[in-house]
Amino acid sequence: MPPIAVREFEVFAEHSGLQPPPPGASSPERSDGNILVPRPAEGAHRWLRARVQLDAVPDSAVALFVSSANRARVFVNGAQVGNTSVSNAESFGWNHPLFYSIPTALLKSGENTIDVRLSVNRFGKGVVNGMSLGPHAELQKQYDHVLFWRVTGPQITSLVTLLLGFPALLYWLRRRQDAAYGWFGLACVLASVRNGHLFIVAPSLSGWYEAWASVPLHWMLISLIFFSFRLCRRSFPRAERALLLASVAWTIVVLTVPYPQVFGLGYVWLTALWIATIGFVALQYRRTPRLELVLLLFALLVAQAFGAMDLLLQLGIRQSEARIYLTPYSMVVFSLVMGANLVDAFARARTQQERINEELDARLAEREREIAIEHARVLELQRERVAAEERERIVRDIHDGLGSQLISSILLVEAGTLAGPAVAGVLRECVDDLRLAIDSLKPAGNELLLVLGNFRYRMEPRLANAGVRLDWRIAADGNSPQLSSDQVLHTLRIVQEAFTNALKHSRPRCLSVHFENLPGGAWALAVGDDGEGFDPQALQGRGDGLRNMRSRAAQIPVALQIDSGAGGTVVRMVSSMNENPLQSS
């Protein structure tokens, strides 16, 4: 049998009780399923009867599908039938579709009566919509379709909006300046609360239940309006404060005044605000076109269209067997707006970060170039300083050694007190001073033992001509201490001064030079003779030779020891333990 749609009901206004009117009863009052009871008492209801003609009793399973009804009990031919899910159909909410399996034994050929005990709300309204009697399998598909879009869909939407709303609120709590996230998160939470009245069954159709449907919706729309302002990067503190105060006043009135006109008034002025917001966003987009504003304008228009369609459905102007309310799905579109805004913010932040990184890289490269130039300048200054110090040292050494000797020799020659052989000796000493300075400037000038070897090479023939034997006790493969050229020159000057003093004053037969490496990196160098000794204390402060030797020893630095007696004189230099003379300079 094909499904039979029930469009007309008889209304038994005078009949009350839990059982339907007698089978033969009839009523002249007719209704399409919408009834209005004036001044209803608590728990008021009406009995509706539909008459269905069957040519024959169906031989397959039959079901009764009711798209929506306010807490209804259904009787077929005087016998109550139970909902598929629960035995008491009145436990279902107003938005739940109802589905009854009808035993074929209850049906008969000819006229069959379907009685509905319909509850009314506090305003006296009761509705039965979309009743059909037909094959069980076919109506089951229709029931599943309507159940999904009217109950399951809002449940999923509520869960999704909650999952989006709480992170947005948490983000706003961390960054109060991003108010758009706060208003969006609040709108998501309010949408989830408001959608609950579509699938959560209330104990009774009370004023609180109807306020549940209207108050969260009102505040959700206010939140979305403020969200729209923030996405447009605008704020109107005075107007927004006034709007919030008006919303608070309207909420108090709704919760205290039991008149349906109050709900209608709130929807009217919210619709006006919503349309004004659409115009405002369109104007902002015209001034500064942005992708999120296009999506926001689209979401506002979709929400307005869904709200208008739901209002027409509620007023009975839009006829629909499924009676699916579309407003719960509008938040999905606003979620796309927020998602686009997040993507845009992420892209802008990423672009800014890349630009900052490029600027930092450029600054770093420029700084590295400046540091390299500065480093090269410092190295050049160091080279110039070292060269200047070296020139100053050479000049000072030549002035103090070679220069002073030449000047004093010139004075003696002019005075006629210096004979030819003496002049030759003075000139040889000047040449020795000059060679010592040159040896300290050679590439290997910091190798003390190598420079001492050059000194021996020049001095040994002169000592042999003077009849003086040289006892040289320095190993050819010994480890030479690493000294600066200045330190090497001071050491050679001390050795030279010791040789000169011995040849001038001690009349030695043998001069000795002894070098040894001491533990811990220290070293010792000794110059001795077997001539006539002297008393170092007696000469204290009288001669420049010993004073110059001590001054040079302090600059190396080494400890200088001078021992003299009847058996000869020994000048000994000892470096400090664990000290690198090259670093000490």
XYZ file of C-alpha atoms in Angstrom:
585
model
C 0.000 0.000 0.000
C 1.290 3.516 -0.683
C 1.734 5.959 2.262
C -1.478 7.766 3.194
C -0.978 11.375 4.352
C -3.305 12.661 7.061
C -4.184 16.316 6.507
C -7.390 16.836 8.517
C -8.428 16.085 12.093
C -11.649 16.284 14.051
C -11.201 18.263 17.292
C -13.033 17.084 20.414
C -12.797 20.210 22.542
C -15.133 18.937 25.247
C -13.648 15.478 25.622
C -11.084 14.951 28.367
C -9.458 12.008 30.079
C -6.804 9.530 29.137
C -8.902 7.460 26.682
C -9.993 8.615 23.209
C -13.621 9.475 22.353
C -15.994 6.570 21.660
C -15.534 4.912 18.243
C -18.784 6.282 16.878
C -18.251 9.833 18.137
C -17.649 12.682 15.711
C -17.043 16.420 15.922
C -17.868 19.201 13.486
C -14.732 21.161 14.485
C -11.906 20.562 12.047
C -8.145 21.313 12.150
C -5.063 20.763 10.009
C -3.153 19.765 13.154
C -2.645 23.247 14.601
C -4.852 24.055 17.586
C -5.126 26.968 19.989
C -6.684 26.646 23.428
C -7.677 29.959 25.035
C -6.576 30.423 28.628
C -5.149 26.905 29.018
C -4.837 25.324 32.415
C -1.715 23.486 33.422
C -1.568 20.090 31.708
C -4.255 21.074 29.157
C -4.690 18.899 26.081
C -6.988 18.249 23.122
C -8.153 15.096 21.425
C -7.748 14.921 17.640
C -9.205 12.191 15.418
C -8.203 11.310 11.851
C -10.134 8.814 9.672
C -8.233 6.631 7.202
C -9.892 4.415 4.579
C -8.254 1.077 3.717
C -9.405 -1.108 0.877
C -7.990 -4.138 2.632
C -5.882 -5.046 5.630
C -2.203 -4.825 4.617
C -0.316 -8.109 4.566
C 3.068 -6.478 5.425
C 4.356 -4.354 8.308
C 2.700 -0.972 8.674
C 3.957 2.139 10.507
C 2.680 5.538 11.480
C 5.055 8.472 11.042
C 4.465 11.853 12.715
C 6.877 14.594 11.731
C 6.308 16.580 14.940
C 3.800 16.772 17.756
C 3.647 18.399 21.179
C 3.830 15.482 23.627
C 1.331 13.208 21.928
C -0.249 9.813 22.667
C -1.547 7.907 19.622
C -4.390 5.380 19.477
C -5.329 3.286 16.407
C -8.921 2.066 16.381
C -9.101 2.686 20.125
C -5.851 0.870 21.062
C -2.802 2.828 22.145
C 0.314 2.240 20.072
C 3.778 2.808 21.417
C 6.693 4.641 19.867
C 9.434 2.415 18.517
C 12.023 3.752 20.969
C 10.011 4.211 24.144
C 6.579 3.089 25.190
C 5.434 6.551 26.225
C 5.498 8.943 23.255
C 4.965 11.899 25.557
C 8.567 11.524 26.704
C 9.737 12.916 23.379
C 10.438 16.598 22.767
C 8.514 18.804 20.416
C 11.187 18.583 17.694
C 11.545 14.784 17.704
C 9.789 12.911 14.902
C 7.605 10.036 16.075
C 7.523 6.576 14.582
C 4.975 3.872 15.541
C 4.927 0.275 14.421
C 1.239 -0.636 13.834
C 0.269 -4.281 14.235
C -1.845 -5.307 11.238
C -4.298 -6.886 13.701
C -5.334 -3.377 14.751
C -6.289 -2.392 11.207
C -9.457 -3.289 9.354
C -10.853 -2.927 5.898
C -12.787 0.307 5.502
C -12.587 3.218 7.944
C -9.858 3.275 10.617
C -9.572 5.925 13.313
C -6.305 7.466 14.562
C -6.777 9.402 17.808
C -4.119 11.764 19.191
C -4.109 13.102 22.722
C -2.162 16.336 22.127
C -0.709 18.475 24.935
C -0.562 22.271 24.570
C 2.000 24.729 25.870
C 1.397 27.592 28.271
C 0.195 29.776 25.395
C -2.391 27.147 24.432
C -0.664 26.053 21.224
C -0.520 22.462 20.061
C 0.704 21.063 16.739
C 0.576 17.757 14.892
C 2.441 17.901 11.566
C 3.280 15.454 8.822
C 1.292 12.369 9.832
C 1.493 9.449 7.387
C 0.325 5.812 7.513
C 2.100 3.415 5.213
C 4.667 0.652 4.670
C 7.058 0.254 7.548
C 10.304 0.238 5.499
C 9.413 3.318 3.468
C 8.349 5.413 6.442
C 11.406 4.220 8.372
C 13.644 5.909 5.778
C 11.630 9.094 6.022
C 11.845 8.988 9.818
C 15.640 8.449 9.761
C 16.089 11.351 7.345
C 14.046 13.764 9.455
C 15.609 12.533 12.710
C 19.102 13.213 11.392
C 18.499 16.758 10.190
C 16.310 17.815 13.092
C 17.964 16.044 16.029
C 21.285 14.402 15.160
C 22.457 17.323 13.004
C 21.968 19.924 15.770
C 23.697 17.574 18.209
C 26.738 17.337 15.943
C 26.656 21.073 15.295
C 26.506 21.787 19.026
C 29.520 19.579 19.657
C 31.495 21.177 16.830
C 30.684 24.715 17.951
C 31.689 23.873 21.512
C 34.989 22.464 20.267
C 35.538 25.699 18.352
C 34.199 28.036 21.017
C 36.268 27.018 24.016
C 39.669 27.370 22.252
C 38.563 30.773 20.956
C 37.636 31.859 24.491
C 40.915 30.547 25.893
C 42.804 32.437 23.199
C 40.879 35.601 24.062
C 41.714 35.154 27.750
C 45.409 35.106 26.809
C 45.106 38.044 24.380
C 42.337 40.390 25.498
C 43.080 42.779 22.661
C 41.781 40.188 20.153
C 38.132 40.665 21.134
C 36.852 39.011 17.946
C 37.892 35.608 19.316
C 36.081 36.258 22.582
C 32.794 37.197 20.903
C 33.059 34.271 18.500
C 33.737 31.812 21.340
C 30.783 33.207 23.318
C 28.529 32.897 20.260
C 29.605 29.266 19.817
C 28.817 28.392 23.443
C 25.441 30.156 23.272
C 24.604 28.400 19.991
C 25.322 25.042 21.611
C 23.123 25.931 24.592
C 20.323 27.143 22.347
C 20.474 24.089 20.078
C 19.911 21.904 23.106
C 16.193 22.679 23.104
C 15.972 20.913 19.735
C 17.040 17.526 21.107
C 16.893 17.719 24.933
C 13.462 16.879 26.371
C 12.207 19.284 29.030
C 10.029 18.104 31.923
C 7.200 20.313 30.696
C 6.486 22.960 28.107
C 7.003 25.761 30.623
C 8.060 29.350 30.230
C 11.609 28.398 31.138
C 11.696 25.958 28.256
C 10.586 28.641 25.800
C 13.049 31.116 27.273
C 15.688 28.457 26.660
C 14.915 28.718 22.950
C 14.856 32.523 22.759
C 17.322 34.019 25.289
C 20.507 32.140 24.147
C 19.526 32.856 20.532
C 19.193 36.551 21.347
C 22.600 36.748 23.015
C 24.171 34.602 20.308
C 23.056 37.111 17.680
C 24.354 40.015 19.787
C 27.728 38.238 20.102
C 27.861 37.667 16.352
C 27.093 41.335 15.715
C 29.992 42.377 17.968
C 32.141 39.720 16.307
C 31.317 41.294 12.942
C 32.354 44.708 14.225
C 35.702 43.371 15.415
C 36.400 41.584 12.153
C 35.774 44.912 10.433
C 38.314 46.347 12.915
C 35.777 48.772 14.312
C 34.183 49.309 17.708
C 31.368 51.555 18.947
C 31.663 51.628 22.754
C 28.578 53.713 23.494
C 26.302 51.956 21.012
C 27.544 48.538 22.131
C 27.032 49.424 25.791
C 23.480 50.547 25.037
C 22.813 47.364 23.082
C 24.027 45.224 25.969
C 21.850 47.074 28.449
C 18.818 46.683 26.183
C 19.529 42.958 25.839
C 19.749 42.563 29.603
C 16.405 44.376 30.002
C 14.770 42.216 27.323
C 16.068 39.045 28.989
C 14.600 40.072 32.345
C 11.245 40.813 30.708
C 11.201 37.460 28.896
C 11.864 35.588 32.110
C 9.186 37.444 34.061
C 6.344 38.363 31.640
C 4.346 35.353 30.277
C 3.244 36.879 26.968
C 4.247 35.538 23.548
C 4.311 39.098 22.156
C 7.516 39.729 24.119
C 9.313 37.004 22.158
C 8.058 38.405 18.878
C 9.220 41.922 19.796
C 12.728 40.657 20.555
C 12.918 38.872 17.196
C 11.738 41.998 15.379
C 14.376 44.343 16.768
C 17.115 41.713 16.444
C 16.170 41.258 12.789
C 16.474 45.016 12.291
C 19.913 45.019 13.966
C 21.002 42.056 11.879
C 20.016 43.738 8.621
C 21.850 46.899 9.726
C 24.943 44.798 10.475
C 24.798 43.287 6.998
C 24.736 46.781 5.501
C 27.614 47.888 7.732
C 29.804 44.913 6.716
C 28.996 45.490 3.044
C 30.072 49.123 3.408
C 33.319 48.118 5.131
C 34.069 45.616 2.394
C 33.526 48.304 -0.240
C 36.055 50.509 1.532
C 38.671 47.837 2.275
C 38.066 44.591 0.344
C 39.254 41.572 2.325
C 38.527 37.860 2.027
C 37.251 37.507 5.603
C 34.764 40.319 5.013
C 33.383 38.525 1.954
C 32.936 35.345 3.990
C 31.469 37.317 6.903
C 28.936 38.991 4.617
C 28.039 35.591 3.182
C 27.605 34.123 6.687
C 25.384 37.026 7.770
C 23.197 36.634 4.690
C 22.945 32.856 5.162
C 22.011 33.294 8.833
C 19.375 35.880 7.882
C 17.931 33.564 5.217
C 17.882 30.593 7.603
C 16.206 32.663 10.312
C 13.566 33.926 7.907
C 12.816 30.397 6.672
C 12.533 29.127 10.246
C 10.163 31.968 11.126
C 7.985 31.186 8.112
C 7.994 27.522 9.111
C 6.979 28.378 12.659
C 4.165 30.661 11.431
C 2.927 27.925 9.106
C 3.588 29.951 5.957
C 6.341 27.651 4.739
C 4.893 24.175 4.398
C 7.296 21.299 4.960
C 6.654 17.728 6.017
C 10.197 17.436 7.378
C 9.946 20.720 9.349
C 13.736 21.099 9.564
C 14.940 24.221 11.351
C 18.006 25.695 9.643
C 19.250 28.238 12.208
C 21.407 25.674 14.111
C 23.473 25.192 10.960
C 24.282 28.883 10.517
C 27.155 28.679 13.019
C 28.928 26.283 10.662
C 29.200 29.128 8.141
C 30.505 31.503 10.825
C 33.059 28.847 11.751
C 34.315 29.045 8.168
C 34.665 32.800 8.609
C 36.723 32.355 11.760
C 38.779 29.649 10.074
C 39.503 31.977 7.155
C 40.427 34.726 9.600
C 42.802 32.377 11.424
C 44.391 31.280 8.146
C 44.746 34.906 7.075
C 46.239 35.865 10.449
C 48.639 32.914 10.266
C 49.636 33.786 6.697
C 50.190 37.452 7.629
C 52.185 36.449 10.717
C 54.257 34.012 8.649
C 54.893 36.658 6.005
C 55.865 39.177 8.667
C 58.117 36.625 10.343
C 59.836 35.855 7.037
C 60.278 39.553 6.369
C 61.723 40.061 9.855
C 64.038 37.085 9.337
C 65.208 38.559 6.032
C 65.824 41.914 7.700
C 67.681 40.217 10.552
C 69.760 38.213 8.082
C 70.589 41.400 6.178
C 71.467 43.214 9.402
C 73.540 40.252 10.552
C 75.401 40.133 7.250
C 76.002 43.879 7.419
C 77.182 43.545 11.009
C 79.493 40.700 10.053
C 80.950 42.876 7.301
C 81.411 45.731 9.772
C 83.022 43.349 12.278
C 85.322 41.977 9.568
C 86.337 45.509 8.574
C 86.808 46.458 12.207
C 88.819 43.297 12.818
C 91.036 44.030 9.855
C 91.472 47.599 11.140
C 92.380 46.292 14.609
C 94.866 43.836 13.121
C 96.412 46.610 11.074
C 96.643 48.795 14.168
C 98.223 45.906 16.058
C 100.741 45.374 13.270
C 101.507 49.073 13.240
C 101.826 49.099 17.037
C 104.135 46.079 17.004
C 106.200 47.610 14.220
C 106.338 50.918 16.101
C 107.382 49.173 19.315
C 110.004 47.224 17.411
C 111.336 50.355 15.766
C 111.345 52.099 19.141
C 113.209 49.159 20.689
C 115.807 49.101 17.901
C 116.294 52.834 18.081
C 116.565 52.721 21.876
C 118.994 49.802 21.819
C 121.191 51.347 19.126
C 121.066 54.672 20.945
C 121.914 53.154 24.307
C 124.524 50.713 23.012
C 126.056 51.567 19.685
C 125.273 55.295 19.837
C 126.689 55.891 23.289
C 129.852 53.924 22.449
C 130.437 55.858 19.226
C 129.898 59.206 20.911
C 132.237 58.381 23.810
C 134.839 57.023 21.350
C 134.607 60.158 19.217
C 135.226 62.325 22.282
C 138.264 60.231 23.269
C 139.665 60.320 19.728
C 139.223 64.094 19.544
C 140.914 64.428 22.932
C 143.854 62.359 21.644
C 143.613 59.843 24.450
C 142.551 56.887 22.300
C 145.259 55.239 20.194
C 144.783 53.306 16.966
C 144.505 49.763 18.428
C 142.056 51.036 21.011
C 139.977 52.635 18.297
C 139.875 49.326 16.474
C 138.665 47.595 19.652
C 135.938 50.152 20.137
C 134.815 49.748 16.546
C 134.728 45.948 16.978
C 132.490 46.395 20.029
C 130.204 48.653 18.011
C 129.985 46.077 15.273
C 129.179 43.420 17.878
C 126.340 45.567 19.238
C 124.976 46.080 15.752
C 125.114 42.357 14.961
C 123.334 41.520 18.194
C 120.463 43.833 17.248
C 120.341 42.355 13.727
C 120.336 38.752 15.048
C 117.322 39.522 17.253
C 115.377 40.744 14.191
C 115.960 37.662 12.026
C 113.038 35.175 11.471
C 114.577 32.788 14.005
C 115.299 35.631 16.434
C 113.100 34.131 19.122
C 115.201 30.931 19.251
C 117.587 31.756 22.099
C 119.977 28.859 21.493
C 120.245 29.624 17.793
C 121.057 33.277 18.447
C 123.586 32.231 21.108
C 125.200 29.996 18.495
C 125.632 33.011 16.174
C 127.140 34.927 19.081
C 129.637 32.101 19.683
C 130.516 32.036 15.982
C 131.544 35.728 16.101
C 133.200 35.741 19.532
C 135.219 32.520 19.473
C 137.889 33.701 16.939
C 138.307 36.986 18.850
C 138.766 35.104 22.124
C 141.295 32.807 20.518
C 143.333 35.803 19.289
C 143.233 37.159 22.832
C 144.502 33.810 24.195
C 141.239 32.994 25.945
C 139.704 29.551 25.641
C 135.862 29.258 25.295
C 134.121 26.434 27.173
C 130.753 26.171 25.383
C 128.360 23.772 27.119
C 125.120 24.059 25.167
C 123.773 20.982 23.418
C 123.187 21.474 19.694
C 119.853 19.618 19.867
C 118.678 21.184 23.132
C 115.161 22.548 23.519
C 115.330 26.285 23.125
C 112.918 28.468 25.140
C 110.597 30.572 23.017
C 111.355 34.243 23.698
C 110.472 37.453 21.973
C 113.132 39.246 19.959
C 113.293 41.904 22.690
C 113.876 39.229 25.360
C 116.513 37.508 23.238
C 118.317 40.822 22.762
C 118.288 41.557 26.503
C 119.701 38.054 27.177
C 122.485 38.534 24.602
C 123.280 41.952 26.056
C 123.767 40.364 29.492
C 125.993 37.639 27.997
C 127.935 40.270 26.013
C 128.338 42.466 29.091
C 129.641 39.468 31.062
C 132.178 38.696 28.303
C 133.284 42.323 28.051
C 133.719 42.744 31.799
C 135.715 39.525 32.013
C 138.042 40.510 29.159
C 138.555 44.043 30.477
C 138.972 43.445 34.178
C 139.562 39.772 35.047
C 142.368 38.710 32.622
C 140.816 35.194 32.306
C 142.337 32.204 30.619
C 138.929 30.570 29.985
C 135.351 31.777 29.544
C 132.440 29.325 29.924
C 128.815 29.418 28.755
C 126.442 26.841 30.227
C 122.688 26.425 29.370
C 120.283 23.911 30.896
C 116.521 23.264 30.843
C 114.985 23.038 34.285
C 111.832 21.123 35.345
C 108.503 22.804 34.660
C 109.631 24.679 31.539
C 112.224 26.891 33.304
C 115.775 27.369 32.059
C 119.147 28.657 33.296
C 122.045 30.315 31.456
C 125.421 30.919 33.155
C 128.517 32.839 31.937
C 131.700 32.303 33.944
C 135.449 33.084 33.877
C 138.549 31.922 35.813
C 140.082 35.357 36.136
C 140.446 37.746 38.972
C 137.264 38.161 40.870
C 135.761 41.264 42.405
C 133.505 42.214 45.250
C 129.976 42.819 43.896
C 129.046 44.740 47.064
C 131.961 47.109 46.655
C 130.824 47.983 43.127
C 127.152 48.460 44.170
C 125.926 51.686 42.584
C 129.303 52.599 41.026
C 129.209 51.094 37.531
C 126.656 51.156 34.727
C 127.484 47.627 33.566
C 126.016 45.719 36.471
C 123.057 48.101 36.722
C 122.254 47.606 33.017
C 122.487 43.839 33.407
C 120.013 43.841 36.289
C 117.659 46.176 34.400
C 117.700 43.915 31.362
C 117.176 40.817 33.534
C 114.047 42.397 35.011
C 112.652 43.033 31.519
C 113.135 39.432 30.306
C 112.234 38.568 33.208
C 114.817 36.305 34.848
C 116.510 36.138 38.191
C 120.104 37.435 37.888
C 122.816 36.041 40.212
C 126.415 37.369 40.201
C 128.959 35.380 42.200
C 132.606 36.495 42.206
C 135.660 35.509 44.190
C 139.264 34.492 43.917
C 138.414 31.665 41.552
C 136.548 33.849 39.057
C 133.109 35.266 38.344
C 129.802 33.589 37.373
C 126.775 35.502 36.002
C 123.731 33.254 36.140
C 120.198 33.883 34.709
C 117.312 31.658 35.862
C 113.771 31.960 34.476
C 110.731 31.517 36.711
C 109.140 28.048 37.076
C 106.049 27.365 34.866
C 106.340 30.794 33.305
C 106.510 31.434 29.591
C 108.820 34.398 29.107
C 107.321 35.038 25.712
C 103.908 35.620 27.319
C 105.441 37.601 30.169
C 106.794 40.130 27.727
